[in-house]
């Protein structure tokens, strides 16, 4: 079921979204060669605790994972792109790290992700991140009242294919509100003019992710971490937005 949000509810979601954005920016600034993923996890835990927020990930056990998830942030390195479990790994020069965070503040959720490179960036990795950011911007721009959900998905697909990247249709964005995952599913693959009509008050995340040379995925033995099936590098960008009469509102603006 899809729940349209009032202006007041959207504002409460914006509060949560701004906190998510602030945490991601603080963690992003700490990413460097030699930093351990577990240090970033514990830093995120402390920031969430200090704010009185609640992690959407802790103890989360959806059908697509091997739950419960016992971390507060997803940290995915290089060929890992989604649901990466923080573990004892020191970032090496050139590692591509995606940070994905979702919390609730006073009962309302925000969800966002950003990819960043530790140390010396490879141009191909910079391009991969740029492509996800451009696809995210294109998807957001398409989230206009009376457009269709397929317009958002098609905009993401067009950017990915324009860079020559395959696009996976299994994992994408999602509705969000009181819970991190609500209806509708927001695929990264779609056809313009198809799907749900966008109405004011609809809130959802848009999260394009690309692997350099495949749309196929594989899972780590931990049952959570998703990687490109061929080991190619990956990147992921995400915002939570609200559809309004004045255009799309980014609730996790950094």
PDB file of C-alpha atoms in Angstrom:
ATOM      1  CA  UNK A   1       0.000   0.000   0.000  1.00  0.00           C
ATOM      2  CA  UNK A   2       1.223   3.489  -0.872  1.00  0.00           C
ATOM      3  CA  UNK A   3       0.894   6.234   1.741  1.00  0.00           C
ATOM      4  CA  UNK A   4       0.886   9.833   0.514  1.00  0.00           C
ATOM      5  CA  UNK A   5       2.430  12.233   3.018  1.00  0.00           C
ATOM      6  CA  UNK A   6       1.135  15.601   4.147  1.00  0.00           C
ATOM      7  CA  UNK A   7       3.343  18.701   4.020  1.00  0.00           C
ATOM      8  CA  UNK A   8       3.919  18.366   7.770  1.00  0.00           C
ATOM      9  CA  UNK A   9       4.911  14.715   7.436  1.00  0.00           C
ATOM     10  CA  UNK A  10       7.291  15.539   4.589  1.00  0.00           C
ATOM     11  CA  UNK A  11       8.917  18.169   6.785  1.00  0.00           C
ATOM     12  CA  UNK A  12       9.424  15.561   9.508  1.00  0.00           C
ATOM     13  CA  UNK A  13      10.990  13.258   6.943  1.00  0.00           C
ATOM     14  CA  UNK A  14      13.248  16.110   5.870  1.00  0.00           C
ATOM     15  CA  UNK A  15      14.562  16.358   9.432  1.00  0.00           C
ATOM     16  CA  UNK A  16      15.527  12.678   9.323  1.00  0.00           C
ATOM     17  CA  UNK A  17      16.933  13.071   5.831  1.00  0.00           C
ATOM     18  CA  UNK A  18      19.109  16.003   6.802  1.00  0.00           C
ATOM     19  CA  UNK A  19      20.576  14.011   9.666  1.00  0.00           C
ATOM     20  CA  UNK A  20      21.374  11.132   7.286  1.00  0.00           C
ATOM     21  CA  UNK A  21      23.050  13.610   4.938  1.00  0.00           C
ATOM     22  CA  UNK A  22      25.100  15.121   7.770  1.00  0.00           C
ATOM     23  CA  UNK A  23      26.326  11.727   8.967  1.00  0.00           C
ATOM     24  CA  UNK A  24      27.309  10.677   5.448  1.00  0.00           C
ATOM     25  CA  UNK A  25      29.252  13.895   4.936  1.00  0.00           C
ATOM     26  CA  UNK A  26      31.094  13.448   8.241  1.00  0.00           C
ATOM     27  CA  UNK A  27      31.967   9.858   7.436  1.00  0.00           C
ATOM     28  CA  UNK A  28      32.895  10.732   3.867  1.00  0.00           C
ATOM     29  CA  UNK A  29      35.437  13.218   5.218  1.00  0.00           C
ATOM     30  CA  UNK A  30      37.001  10.448   7.312  1.00  0.00           C
ATOM     31  CA  UNK A  31      37.505   8.051   4.386  1.00  0.00           C
ATOM     32  CA  UNK A  32      41.234   7.676   3.785  1.00  0.00           C
ATOM     33  CA  UNK A  33      43.882   5.060   3.117  1.00  0.00           C
ATOM     34  CA  UNK A  34      44.344   2.948   6.232  1.00  0.00           C
ATOM     35  CA  UNK A  35      40.929   3.649   7.751  1.00  0.00           C
ATOM     36  CA  UNK A  36      39.195   0.499   8.969  1.00  0.00           C
ATOM     37  CA  UNK A  37      35.583  -0.123   7.983  1.00  0.00           C
ATOM     38  CA  UNK A  38      34.806  -1.011  11.589  1.00  0.00           C
ATOM     39  CA  UNK A  39      35.956   2.454  12.670  1.00  0.00           C
ATOM     40  CA  UNK A  40      33.413   3.993  10.277  1.00  0.00           C
ATOM     41  CA  UNK A  41      30.709   1.654  11.629  1.00  0.00           C
ATOM     42  CA  UNK A  42      31.401   2.642  15.232  1.00  0.00           C
ATOM     43  CA  UNK A  43      31.575   6.324  14.313  1.00  0.00           C
ATOM     44  CA  UNK A  44      28.147   6.016  12.702  1.00  0.00           C
ATOM     45  CA  UNK A  45      26.793   4.247  15.788  1.00  0.00           C
ATOM     46  CA  UNK A  46      27.983   7.068  18.025  1.00  0.00           C
ATOM     47  CA  UNK A  47      26.515   9.803  15.820  1.00  0.00           C
ATOM     48  CA  UNK A  48      23.156   7.997  15.693  1.00  0.00           C
ATOM     49  CA  UNK A  49      23.161   7.519  19.468  1.00  0.00           C
ATOM     50  CA  UNK A  50      24.079  11.152  20.131  1.00  0.00           C
ATOM     51  CA  UNK A  51      21.171  12.336  17.972  1.00  0.00           C
ATOM     52  CA  UNK A  52      18.674   9.965  19.554  1.00  0.00           C
ATOM     53  CA  UNK A  53      17.970   8.475  16.123  1.00  0.00           C
ATOM     54  CA  UNK A  54      17.261   4.821  15.403  1.00  0.00           C
ATOM     55  CA  UNK A  55      19.109   2.728  12.816  1.00  0.00           C
ATOM     56  CA  UNK A  56      16.846   1.195  10.178  1.00  0.00           C
ATOM     57  CA  UNK A  57      19.432  -1.517   9.574  1.00  0.00           C
ATOM     58  CA  UNK A  58      20.035  -2.907  13.044  1.00  0.00           C
ATOM     59  CA  UNK A  59      18.208  -6.230  13.395  1.00  0.00           C
ATOM     60  CA  UNK A  60      16.637  -5.762   9.946  1.00  0.00           C
ATOM     61  CA  UNK A  61      15.743  -9.136   8.424  1.00  0.00           C
ATOM     62  CA  UNK A  62      14.104  -8.785   4.979  1.00  0.00           C
ATOM     63  CA  UNK A  63      13.560 -11.653   2.559  1.00  0.00           C
ATOM     64  CA  UNK A  64      16.502 -10.598   0.371  1.00  0.00           C
ATOM     65  CA  UNK A  65      19.086 -10.834   3.170  1.00  0.00           C
ATOM     66  CA  UNK A  66      20.386 -13.359   5.658  1.00  0.00           C
ATOM     67  CA  UNK A  67      19.196 -11.496   8.728  1.00  0.00           C
ATOM     68  CA  UNK A  68      19.299 -10.067  11.169  1.00  0.00           C
ATOM     69  CA  UNK A  69      21.670  -7.324  10.002  1.00  0.00           C
ATOM     70  CA  UNK A  70      23.745  -6.299  13.018  1.00  0.00           C
ATOM     71  CA  UNK A  71      25.269  -3.053  11.801  1.00  0.00           C
ATOM     72  CA  UNK A  72      24.033   0.528  11.392  1.00  0.00           C
ATOM     73  CA  UNK A  73      25.575   1.323   8.000  1.00  0.00           C
ATOM     74  CA  UNK A  74      26.270  -0.552   4.773  1.00  0.00           C
ATOM     75  CA  UNK A  75      29.889  -0.231   3.645  1.00  0.00           C
ATOM     76  CA  UNK A  76      30.595  -1.764   0.237  1.00  0.00           C
ATOM     77  CA  UNK A  77      34.100  -1.837  -1.250  1.00  0.00           C
ATOM     78  CA  UNK A  78      35.146  -2.033  -4.919  1.00  0.00           C
ATOM     79  CA  UNK A  79      33.119  -4.813  -6.586  1.00  0.00           C
ATOM     80  CA  UNK A  80      30.671  -4.826  -3.651  1.00  0.00           C
ATOM     81  CA  UNK A  81      27.826  -2.388  -4.247  1.00  0.00           C
ATOM     82  CA  UNK A  82      24.890  -3.066  -1.920  1.00  0.00           C
ATOM     83  CA  UNK A  83      24.326  -4.204   1.666  1.00  0.00           C
ATOM     84  CA  UNK A  84      28.032  -4.508   2.432  1.00  0.00           C
ATOM     85  CA  UNK A  85      28.566  -5.629   6.028  1.00  0.00           C
ATOM     86  CA  UNK A  86      31.236  -3.627   7.851  1.00  0.00           C
ATOM     87  CA  UNK A  87      34.184  -5.893   8.657  1.00  0.00           C
ATOM     88  CA  UNK A  88      37.852  -5.746   9.548  1.00  0.00           C
ATOM     89  CA  UNK A  89      39.177  -4.179   6.359  1.00  0.00           C
ATOM     90  CA  UNK A  90      41.621  -1.304   6.063  1.00  0.00           C
ATOM     91  CA  UNK A  91      41.034   0.845   3.011  1.00  0.00           C
ATOM     92  CA  UNK A  92      43.834   0.631   0.461  1.00  0.00           C
ATOM     93  CA  UNK A  93      44.903   3.325  -1.953  1.00  0.00           C
ATOM     94  CA  UNK A  94      42.273   3.573  -4.689  1.00  0.00           C
ATOM     95  CA  UNK A  95      39.548   1.591  -2.904  1.00  0.00           C
ATOM     96  CA  UNK A  96      36.059   2.641  -4.001  1.00  0.00           C
ATOM     97  CA  UNK A  97      33.736   2.729  -0.991  1.00  0.00           C
ATOM     98  CA  UNK A  98      29.954   3.141  -0.936  1.00  0.00           C
ATOM     99  CA  UNK A  99      28.372   4.338   2.316  1.00  0.00           C
ATOM    100  CA  UNK A 100      24.625   3.691   2.611  1.00  0.00           C
ATOM    101  CA  UNK A 101      22.727   4.887   5.690  1.00  0.00           C
ATOM    102  CA  UNK A 102      19.094   4.850   6.791  1.00  0.00           C
ATOM    103  CA  UNK A 103      17.711   5.997  10.150  1.00  0.00           C
ATOM    104  CA  UNK A 104      14.483   7.178  11.702  1.00  0.00           C
ATOM    105  CA  UNK A 105      14.205  10.386  13.687  1.00  0.00           C
ATOM    106  CA  UNK A 106      11.028  10.732  15.745  1.00  0.00           C
ATOM    107  CA  UNK A 107       9.473   7.879  13.787  1.00  0.00           C
ATOM    108  CA  UNK A 108      10.229   9.087  10.234  1.00  0.00           C
ATOM    109  CA  UNK A 109      12.882   7.629   7.950  1.00  0.00           C
ATOM    110  CA  UNK A 110      15.587   8.987   5.697  1.00  0.00           C
ATOM    111  CA  UNK A 111      17.852   6.956   3.393  1.00  0.00           C
ATOM    112  CA  UNK A 112      20.824   7.977   1.247  1.00  0.00           C
ATOM    113  CA  UNK A 113      24.072   6.648  -0.180  1.00  0.00           C
ATOM    114  CA  UNK A 114      27.294   8.078  -1.578  1.00  0.00           C
ATOM    115  CA  UNK A 115      30.387   6.558  -3.198  1.00  0.00           C
ATOM    116  CA  UNK A 116      33.869   7.894  -2.537  1.00  0.00           C
ATOM    117  CA  UNK A 117      37.444   6.864  -3.336  1.00  0.00           C
ATOM    118  CA  UNK A 118      40.170   6.475  -0.707  1.00  0.00           C
ATOM    119  CA  UNK A 119      43.506   7.934  -1.739  1.00  0.00           C
ATOM    120  CA  UNK A 120      44.429   8.127  -5.415  1.00  0.00           C
ATOM    121  CA  UNK A 121      41.360   7.820  -7.671  1.00  0.00           C
ATOM    122  CA  UNK A 122      41.409   5.869 -10.911  1.00  0.00           C
ATOM    123  CA  UNK A 123      39.741   7.857 -13.723  1.00  0.00           C
ATOM    124  CA  UNK A 124      37.490   4.894 -14.570  1.00  0.00           C
ATOM    125  CA  UNK A 125      36.240   4.809 -10.977  1.00  0.00           C
ATOM    126  CA  UNK A 126      35.634   8.558 -10.970  1.00  0.00           C
ATOM    127  CA  UNK A 127      33.568   8.156 -14.129  1.00  0.00           C
ATOM    128  CA  UNK A 128      31.571   5.326 -12.586  1.00  0.00           C
ATOM    129  CA  UNK A 129      30.678   7.463  -9.569  1.00  0.00           C
ATOM    130  CA  UNK A 130      29.868  10.420 -11.826  1.00  0.00           C
ATOM    131  CA  UNK A 131      27.501   8.235 -13.850  1.00  0.00           C
ATOM    132  CA  UNK A 132      25.526   7.203 -10.752  1.00  0.00           C
ATOM    133  CA  UNK A 133      25.328  10.816  -9.610  1.00  0.00           C
ATOM    134  CA  UNK A 134      24.104  11.953 -13.024  1.00  0.00           C
ATOM    135  CA  UNK A 135      21.580   9.116 -13.125  1.00  0.00           C
ATOM    136  CA  UNK A 136      20.358  10.118  -9.663  1.00  0.00           C
ATOM    137  CA  UNK A 137      19.928  13.732 -10.789  1.00  0.00           C
ATOM    138  CA  UNK A 138      18.082  12.599 -13.928  1.00  0.00           C
ATOM    139  CA  UNK A 139      15.761  10.352 -11.916  1.00  0.00           C
ATOM    140  CA  UNK A 140      14.998  13.159  -9.488  1.00  0.00           C
ATOM    141  CA  UNK A 141      14.297  15.598 -12.334  1.00  0.00           C
ATOM    142  CA  UNK A 142      11.763  13.136 -13.761  1.00  0.00           C
ATOM    143  CA  UNK A 143       9.868  12.882 -10.444  1.00  0.00           C
ATOM    144  CA  UNK A 144       7.246  15.470 -11.421  1.00  0.00           C
ATOM    145  CA  UNK A 145       3.554  15.446 -10.583  1.00  0.00           C
ATOM    146  CA  UNK A 146       1.590  13.497 -13.242  1.00  0.00           C
ATOM    147  CA  UNK A 147       4.708  11.836 -14.621  1.00  0.00           C
ATOM    148  CA  UNK A 148       4.943   8.064 -14.277  1.00  0.00           C
ATOM    149  CA  UNK A 149       7.294   5.985 -12.179  1.00  0.00           C
ATOM    150  CA  UNK A 150       8.616   4.569 -15.441  1.00  0.00           C
ATOM    151  CA  UNK A 151       9.820   8.062 -16.346  1.00  0.00           C
ATOM    152  CA  UNK A 152      12.100   8.016 -13.300  1.00  0.00           C
ATOM    153  CA  UNK A 153      13.383   4.529 -14.096  1.00  0.00           C
ATOM    154  CA  UNK A 154      13.863   5.304 -17.798  1.00  0.00           C
ATOM    155  CA  UNK A 155      15.902   8.408 -16.949  1.00  0.00           C
ATOM    156  CA  UNK A 156      18.258   6.295 -14.835  1.00  0.00           C
ATOM    157  CA  UNK A 157      18.567   3.640 -17.543  1.00  0.00           C
ATOM    158  CA  UNK A 158      19.347   6.233 -20.197  1.00  0.00           C
ATOM    159  CA  UNK A 159      22.245   7.677 -18.233  1.00  0.00           C
ATOM    160  CA  UNK A 160      23.689   4.257 -17.422  1.00  0.00           C
ATOM    161  CA  UNK A 161      23.497   3.082 -21.005  1.00  0.00           C
ATOM    162  CA  UNK A 162      24.873   6.401 -22.193  1.00  0.00           C
ATOM    163  CA  UNK A 163      28.043   5.640 -20.251  1.00  0.00           C
ATOM    164  CA  UNK A 164      28.078   2.104 -21.615  1.00  0.00           C
ATOM    165  CA  UNK A 165      27.177   0.442 -18.320  1.00  0.00           C
ATOM    166  CA  UNK A 166      24.706  -2.441 -18.013  1.00  0.00           C
ATOM    167  CA  UNK A 167      21.838  -1.695 -15.621  1.00  0.00           C
ATOM    168  CA  UNK A 168      20.484  -4.200 -13.090  1.00  0.00           C
ATOM    169  CA  UNK A 169      16.710  -4.336 -12.571  1.00  0.00           C
ATOM    170  CA  UNK A 170      16.632  -6.421  -9.373  1.00  0.00           C
ATOM    171  CA  UNK A 171      17.574  -3.828  -6.755  1.00  0.00           C
ATOM    172  CA  UNK A 172      16.643  -0.160  -6.880  1.00  0.00           C
ATOM    173  CA  UNK A 173      14.809   2.508  -4.946  1.00  0.00           C
ATOM    174  CA  UNK A 174      11.705   2.185  -2.810  1.00  0.00           C
ATOM    175  CA  UNK A 175       8.949   4.008  -1.061  1.00  0.00           C
ATOM    176  CA  UNK A 176       9.861   5.354   2.365  1.00  0.00           C
ATOM    177  CA  UNK A 177       8.073   6.995   5.278  1.00  0.00           C
ATOM    178  CA  UNK A 178       7.465   5.482   8.689  1.00  0.00           C
ATOM    179  CA  UNK A 179       9.516   2.533   7.500  1.00  0.00           C
ATOM    180  CA  UNK A 180      12.643   2.379   5.388  1.00  0.00           C
ATOM    181  CA  UNK A 181      11.074   0.107   2.770  1.00  0.00           C
ATOM    182  CA  UNK A 182       7.542   0.855   1.619  1.00  0.00           C
ATOM    183  CA  UNK A 183       5.755   0.637  -1.708  1.00  0.00           C
ATOM    184  CA  UNK A 184       6.450   1.316  -4.525  1.00  0.00           C
ATOM    185  CA  UNK A 185       9.578  -0.362  -5.840  1.00  0.00           C
ATOM    186  CA  UNK A 186      11.581   2.120  -7.942  1.00  0.00           C
ATOM    187  CA  UNK A 187      13.474   0.122 -10.545  1.00  0.00           C
ATOM    188  CA  UNK A 188      16.599   1.418 -12.248  1.00  0.00           C
ATOM    189  CA  UNK A 189      15.214  -0.040 -15.483  1.00  0.00           C
ATOM    190  CA  UNK A 190      11.946   1.166 -16.971  1.00  0.00           C
ATOM    191  CA  UNK A 191       9.974   2.618 -19.858  1.00  0.00           C
ATOM    192  CA  UNK A 192       8.840   6.228 -19.983  1.00  0.00           C
ATOM    193  CA  UNK A 193       5.103   6.754 -19.679  1.00  0.00           C
ATOM    194  CA  UNK A 194       4.541   3.463 -17.859  1.00  0.00           C
ATOM    195  CA  UNK A 195       3.775   2.620 -14.261  1.00  0.00           C
ATOM    196  CA  UNK A 196       2.388   4.455 -11.257  1.00  0.00           C
ATOM    197  CA  UNK A 197       1.292   8.055 -11.780  1.00  0.00           C
ATOM    198  CA  UNK A 198       3.251  10.378  -9.492  1.00  0.00           C
ATOM    199  CA  UNK A 199       1.114  12.369  -7.068  1.00  0.00           C
ATOM    200  CA  UNK A 200       1.962  15.060  -4.497  1.00  0.00           C
ATOM    201  CA  UNK A 201       2.941  13.492  -1.190  1.00  0.00           C
ATOM    202  CA  UNK A 202       4.599  10.423  -2.681  1.00  0.00           C
ATOM    203  CA  UNK A 203       7.967   9.857  -1.002  1.00  0.00           C
ATOM    204  CA  UNK A 204      10.590   7.422  -2.203  1.00  0.00           C
ATOM    205  CA  UNK A 205      14.291   6.833  -2.567  1.00  0.00           C
ATOM    206  CA  UNK A 206      16.019   6.842  -5.931  1.00  0.00           C
ATOM    207  CA  UNK A 207      19.228   4.798  -5.964  1.00  0.00           C
ATOM    208  CA  UNK A 208      21.006   4.127  -9.225  1.00  0.00           C
ATOM    209  CA  UNK A 209      23.960   1.775  -8.999  1.00  0.00           C
ATOM    210  CA  UNK A 210      26.138   0.510 -11.787  1.00  0.00           C
ATOM    211  CA  UNK A 211      28.851  -2.087 -12.244  1.00  0.00           C
ATOM    212  CA  UNK A 212      31.352  -1.356 -14.957  1.00  0.00           C
ATOM    213  CA  UNK A 213      30.864  -4.449 -17.116  1.00  0.00           C
ATOM    214  CA  UNK A 214      27.894  -6.494 -15.900  1.00  0.00           C
ATOM    215  CA  UNK A 215      24.327  -6.269 -14.630  1.00  0.00           C
ATOM    216  CA  UNK A 216      24.631  -9.646 -12.916  1.00  0.00           C
ATOM    217  CA  UNK A 217      25.197  -9.966  -9.179  1.00  0.00           C
ATOM    218  CA  UNK A 218      26.544 -12.450  -6.664  1.00  0.00           C
ATOM    219  CA  UNK A 219      26.248 -12.732  -2.889  1.00  0.00           C
ATOM    220  CA  UNK A 220      28.978 -13.124  -0.293  1.00  0.00           C
ATOM    221  CA  UNK A 221      28.776 -16.014   2.181  1.00  0.00           C
ATOM    222  CA  UNK A 222      27.535 -13.482   4.770  1.00  0.00           C
ATOM    223  CA  UNK A 223      24.209 -13.548   2.912  1.00  0.00           C
ATOM    224  CA  UNK A 224      24.089  -9.758   2.612  1.00  0.00           C
ATOM    225  CA  UNK A 225      26.934  -8.247   0.612  1.00  0.00           C
ATOM    226  CA  UNK A 226      26.041  -7.975  -3.089  1.00  0.00           C
ATOM    227  CA  UNK A 227      28.835  -7.814  -5.662  1.00  0.00           C
ATOM    228  CA  UNK A 228      29.161  -7.550  -9.409  1.00  0.00           C
ATOM    229  CA  UNK A 229      29.207 -11.103 -10.721  1.00  0.00           C
ATOM    230  CA  UNK A 230      32.379 -10.541 -12.738  1.00  0.00           C
ATOM    231  CA  UNK A 231      34.324  -8.636 -10.077  1.00  0.00           C
ATOM    232  CA  UNK A 232      34.166  -5.280 -11.877  1.00  0.00           C
ATOM    233  CA  UNK A 233      34.061  -2.049  -9.872  1.00  0.00           C
ATOM    234  CA  UNK A 234      30.728  -0.628  -8.740  1.00  0.00           C
ATOM    235  CA  UNK A 235      29.267   2.651  -7.482  1.00  0.00           C
ATOM    236  CA  UNK A 236      25.961   3.723  -5.927  1.00  0.00           C
ATOM    237  CA  UNK A 237      24.247   7.055  -5.229  1.00  0.00           C
ATOM    238  CA  UNK A 238      20.935   7.618  -3.431  1.00  0.00           C
ATOM    239  CA  UNK A 239      18.595  10.333  -2.183  1.00  0.00           C
ATOM    240  CA  UNK A 240      15.202  10.314  -0.504  1.00  0.00           C
ATOM    241  CA  UNK A 241      12.759  12.645  -2.265  1.00  0.00           C
ATOM    242  CA  UNK A 242       9.185  13.881  -2.045  1.00  0.00           C
ATOM    243  CA  UNK A 243       6.981  14.609  -5.048  1.00  0.00           C
ATOM    244  CA  UNK A 244       5.387  18.050  -4.618  1.00  0.00           C
ATOM    245  CA  UNK A 245       3.404  20.512  -6.736  1.00  0.00           C
ATOM    246  CA  UNK A 246       6.542  22.653  -6.863  1.00  0.00           C
ATOM    247  CA  UNK A 247       8.686  19.802  -8.153  1.00  0.00           C
ATOM    248  CA  UNK A 248      10.746  17.086  -6.515  1.00  0.00           C
ATOM    249  CA  UNK A 249      12.091  17.917  -3.043  1.00  0.00           C
ATOM    250  CA  UNK A 250      15.344  16.254  -2.000  1.00  0.00           C
ATOM    251  CA  UNK A 251      14.995  15.320   1.667  1.00  0.00           C
ATOM    252  CA  UNK A 252      18.581  14.092   2.059  1.00  0.00           C
ATOM    253  CA  UNK A 253      20.292  17.033   0.368  1.00  0.00           C
ATOM    254  CA  UNK A 254      24.008  17.148   1.188  1.00  0.00           C
TER     255      UNK A 254
END
